[in-house]
Coordinates of C-alpha atoms in Angstrom, one line a residue:
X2 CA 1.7 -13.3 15.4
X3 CA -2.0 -12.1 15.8
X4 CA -3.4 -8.7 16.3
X5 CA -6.1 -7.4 18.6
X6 CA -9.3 -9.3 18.7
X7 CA -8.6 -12.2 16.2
X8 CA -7.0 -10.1 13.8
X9 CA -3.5 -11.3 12.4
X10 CA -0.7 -8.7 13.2
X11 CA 0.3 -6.5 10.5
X12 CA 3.7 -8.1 9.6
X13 CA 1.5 -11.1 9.6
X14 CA -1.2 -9.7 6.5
X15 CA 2.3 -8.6 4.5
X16 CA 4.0 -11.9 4.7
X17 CA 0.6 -13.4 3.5
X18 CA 0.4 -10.4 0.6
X19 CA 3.5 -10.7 -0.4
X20 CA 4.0 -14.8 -0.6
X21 CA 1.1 -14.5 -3.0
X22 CA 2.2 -11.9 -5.0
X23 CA 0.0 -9.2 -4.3
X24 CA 1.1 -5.8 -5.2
X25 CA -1.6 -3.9 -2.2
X26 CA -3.0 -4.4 1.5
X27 CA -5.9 -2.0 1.5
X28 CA -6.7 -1.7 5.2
X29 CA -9.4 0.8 7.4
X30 CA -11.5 1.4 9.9
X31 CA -15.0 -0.2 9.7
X32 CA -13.8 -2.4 6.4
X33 CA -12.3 -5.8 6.3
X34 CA -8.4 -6.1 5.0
X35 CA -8.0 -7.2 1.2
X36 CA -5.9 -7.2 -1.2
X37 CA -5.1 -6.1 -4.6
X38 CA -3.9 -9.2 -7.1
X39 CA -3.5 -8.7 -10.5
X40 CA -5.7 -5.4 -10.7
X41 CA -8.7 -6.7 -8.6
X42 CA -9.1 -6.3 -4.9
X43 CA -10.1 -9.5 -2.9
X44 CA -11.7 -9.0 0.5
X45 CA -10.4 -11.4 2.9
X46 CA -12.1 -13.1 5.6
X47 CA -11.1 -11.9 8.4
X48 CA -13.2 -9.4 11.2
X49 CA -14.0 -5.7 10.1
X50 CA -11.0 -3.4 11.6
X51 CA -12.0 -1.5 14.4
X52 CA -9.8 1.2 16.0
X53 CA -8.0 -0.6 18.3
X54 CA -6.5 -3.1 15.8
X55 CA -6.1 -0.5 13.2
X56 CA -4.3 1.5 16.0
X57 CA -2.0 -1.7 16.5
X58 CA -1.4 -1.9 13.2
X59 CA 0.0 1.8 12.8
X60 CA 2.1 1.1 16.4
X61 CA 4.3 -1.6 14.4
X62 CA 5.2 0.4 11.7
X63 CA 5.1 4.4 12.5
X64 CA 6.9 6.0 15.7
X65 CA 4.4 8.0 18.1
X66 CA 5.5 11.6 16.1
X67 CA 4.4 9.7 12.7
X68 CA 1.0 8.2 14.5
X69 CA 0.2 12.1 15.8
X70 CA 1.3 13.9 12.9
X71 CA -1.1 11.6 11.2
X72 CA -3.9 12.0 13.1
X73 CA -3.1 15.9 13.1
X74 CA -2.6 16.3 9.5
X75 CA -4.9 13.4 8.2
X76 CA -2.4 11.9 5.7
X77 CA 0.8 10.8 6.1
X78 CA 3.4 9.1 3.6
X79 CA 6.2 6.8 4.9
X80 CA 8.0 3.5 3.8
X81 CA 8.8 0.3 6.4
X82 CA 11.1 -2.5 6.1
X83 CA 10.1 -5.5 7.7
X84 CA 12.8 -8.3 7.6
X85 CA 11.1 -9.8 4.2
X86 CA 9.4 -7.0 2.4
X87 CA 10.1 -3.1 2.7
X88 CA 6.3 -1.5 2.0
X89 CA 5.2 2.1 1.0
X90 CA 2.8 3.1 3.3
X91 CA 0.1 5.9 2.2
X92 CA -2.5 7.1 5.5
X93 CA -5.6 8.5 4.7
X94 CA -8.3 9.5 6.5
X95 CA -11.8 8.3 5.1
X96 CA -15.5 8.7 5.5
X97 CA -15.4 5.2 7.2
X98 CA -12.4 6.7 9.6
X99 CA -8.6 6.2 9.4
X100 CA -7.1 3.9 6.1
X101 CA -4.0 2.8 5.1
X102 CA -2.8 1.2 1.7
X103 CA 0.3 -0.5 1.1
X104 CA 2.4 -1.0 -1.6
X105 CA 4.5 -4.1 -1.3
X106 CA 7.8 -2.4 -2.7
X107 CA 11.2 -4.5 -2.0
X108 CA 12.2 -7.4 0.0
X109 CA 14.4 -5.8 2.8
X110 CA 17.1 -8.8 3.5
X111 CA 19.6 -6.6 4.9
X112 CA 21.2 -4.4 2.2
X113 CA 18.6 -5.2 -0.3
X114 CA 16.2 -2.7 0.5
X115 CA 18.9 0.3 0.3
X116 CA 17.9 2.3 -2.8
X117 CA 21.6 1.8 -4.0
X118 CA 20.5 -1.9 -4.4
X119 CA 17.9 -1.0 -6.9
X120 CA 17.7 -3.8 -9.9
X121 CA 18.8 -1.2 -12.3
X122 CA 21.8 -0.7 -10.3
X123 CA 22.5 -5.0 -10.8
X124 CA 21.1 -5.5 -6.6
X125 CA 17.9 -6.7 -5.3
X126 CA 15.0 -7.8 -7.0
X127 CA 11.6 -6.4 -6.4
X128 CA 9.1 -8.6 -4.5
X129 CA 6.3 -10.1 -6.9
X130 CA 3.6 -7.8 -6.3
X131 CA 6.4 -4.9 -7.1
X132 CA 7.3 -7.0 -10.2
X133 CA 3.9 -7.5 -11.3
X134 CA 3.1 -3.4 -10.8
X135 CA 6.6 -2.4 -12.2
X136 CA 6.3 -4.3 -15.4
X137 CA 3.6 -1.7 -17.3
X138 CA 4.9 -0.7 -20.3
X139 CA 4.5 2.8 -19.6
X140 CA 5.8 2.6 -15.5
X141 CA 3.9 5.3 -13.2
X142 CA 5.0 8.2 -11.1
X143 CA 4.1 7.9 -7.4
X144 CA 1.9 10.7 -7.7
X145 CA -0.2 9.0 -9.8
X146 CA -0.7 5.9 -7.8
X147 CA -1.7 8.5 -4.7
X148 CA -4.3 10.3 -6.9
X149 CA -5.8 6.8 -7.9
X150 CA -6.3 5.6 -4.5
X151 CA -8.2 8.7 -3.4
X152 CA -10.2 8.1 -6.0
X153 CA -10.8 4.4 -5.8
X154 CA -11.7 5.0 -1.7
X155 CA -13.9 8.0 -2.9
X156 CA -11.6 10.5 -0.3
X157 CA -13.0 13.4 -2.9
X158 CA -9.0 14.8 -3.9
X159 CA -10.2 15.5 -7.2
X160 CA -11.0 19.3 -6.2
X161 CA -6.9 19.5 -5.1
X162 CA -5.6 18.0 -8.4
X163 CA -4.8 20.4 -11.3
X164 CA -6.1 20.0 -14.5
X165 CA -3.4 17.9 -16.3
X166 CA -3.5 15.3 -13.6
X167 CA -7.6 14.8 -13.4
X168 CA -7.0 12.2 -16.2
X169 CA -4.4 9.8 -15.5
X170 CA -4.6 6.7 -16.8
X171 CA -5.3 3.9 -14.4
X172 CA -1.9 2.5 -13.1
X173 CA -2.6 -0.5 -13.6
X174 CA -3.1 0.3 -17.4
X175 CA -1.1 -1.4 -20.1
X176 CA -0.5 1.0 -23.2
X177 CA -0.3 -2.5 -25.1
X178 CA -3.9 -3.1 -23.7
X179 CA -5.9 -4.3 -20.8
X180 CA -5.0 -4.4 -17.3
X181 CA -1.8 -5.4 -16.3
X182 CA -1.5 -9.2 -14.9

């Protein structure tokens, strides 16, 4: 499948992501996709996204009402299953224009992705990336992984967080030491 302009399709990017075990797609206007693998991002080499593609992106995973409230509200949190890998999908608006980051979460073969599936309940087992994230020693709250990608893109949140949650650790940041692999 390809996208707009040379650009692979967003279903493509994910399979690719998720084969190699990457835990993010960091995606936006004006910046070339990457990835995040074992704590570091890696730009690919594909073209810089510009609007249209990054429009076609958000057309295969959000209905119309989730693309305007977007656009109306400048943020918007979903999830997507795909028919290999069920994502998290945080929206952002940037200085750069629209972003998106995705958190490779579950494979969604059929039942697998239902939350009553969850590993702790003896179902599905999380994709690579979601193993690699998961398997901190001290886990994360989703809250925290929000907060740290406003700060990594610079989207200047900081003012709207109260003080007990200005210093989170890093999520990818292993009480035992290091950065998590």
């Amino acid at each position: 499948m390809r996208g707009t302009k040379g650009s692979p399709s967003l279903e493509t990017i994910l399979r690719i992501a998720d084969n190699a075990g990457h835990s993010d797609v960091h995606l936006g206007v004006g910046e070339r996709p990457r990835f995040r693998a074992r704590g570091d991002i890696q730009t690919t080499d594909w073209p810089t996204t510009d609007d249209a593609v990054f429009q076609g992106w958000l057309r295969e995973i959000l209905s119309p009402q989730q693309i305007d409230s977007f656009y109306r509200n400048k943020e918007l949190d979903s999830a997507f299953a795909f028919p290999f890998v069920r994502v998290r999908i945080n929206l952002l608006d940037s200085l750069r224009g629209p972003a998106m980051v995705l958190l490779i979460a579950w494979p969604s073969d059929g039942a697998a992705a239902h939350p009553s599936n969850h590993p702790q309940h003896g179902g599905a087992q999380p994709s690579r990336g979601a193993q690699r994230f998961s398997s901190t020693s001290q886990g994360t709250r989703a809250g925290d992984r929000t907060d740290w990608i406003w700060k990594e893109h610079n989207f200047g949140r900081h003012d709207r967080l109260d003080q007990s949650q200005q210093n989170l650790p890093h999520p990818h940041y292993r009480r035992s030491g290091g950065i998590c692999a």
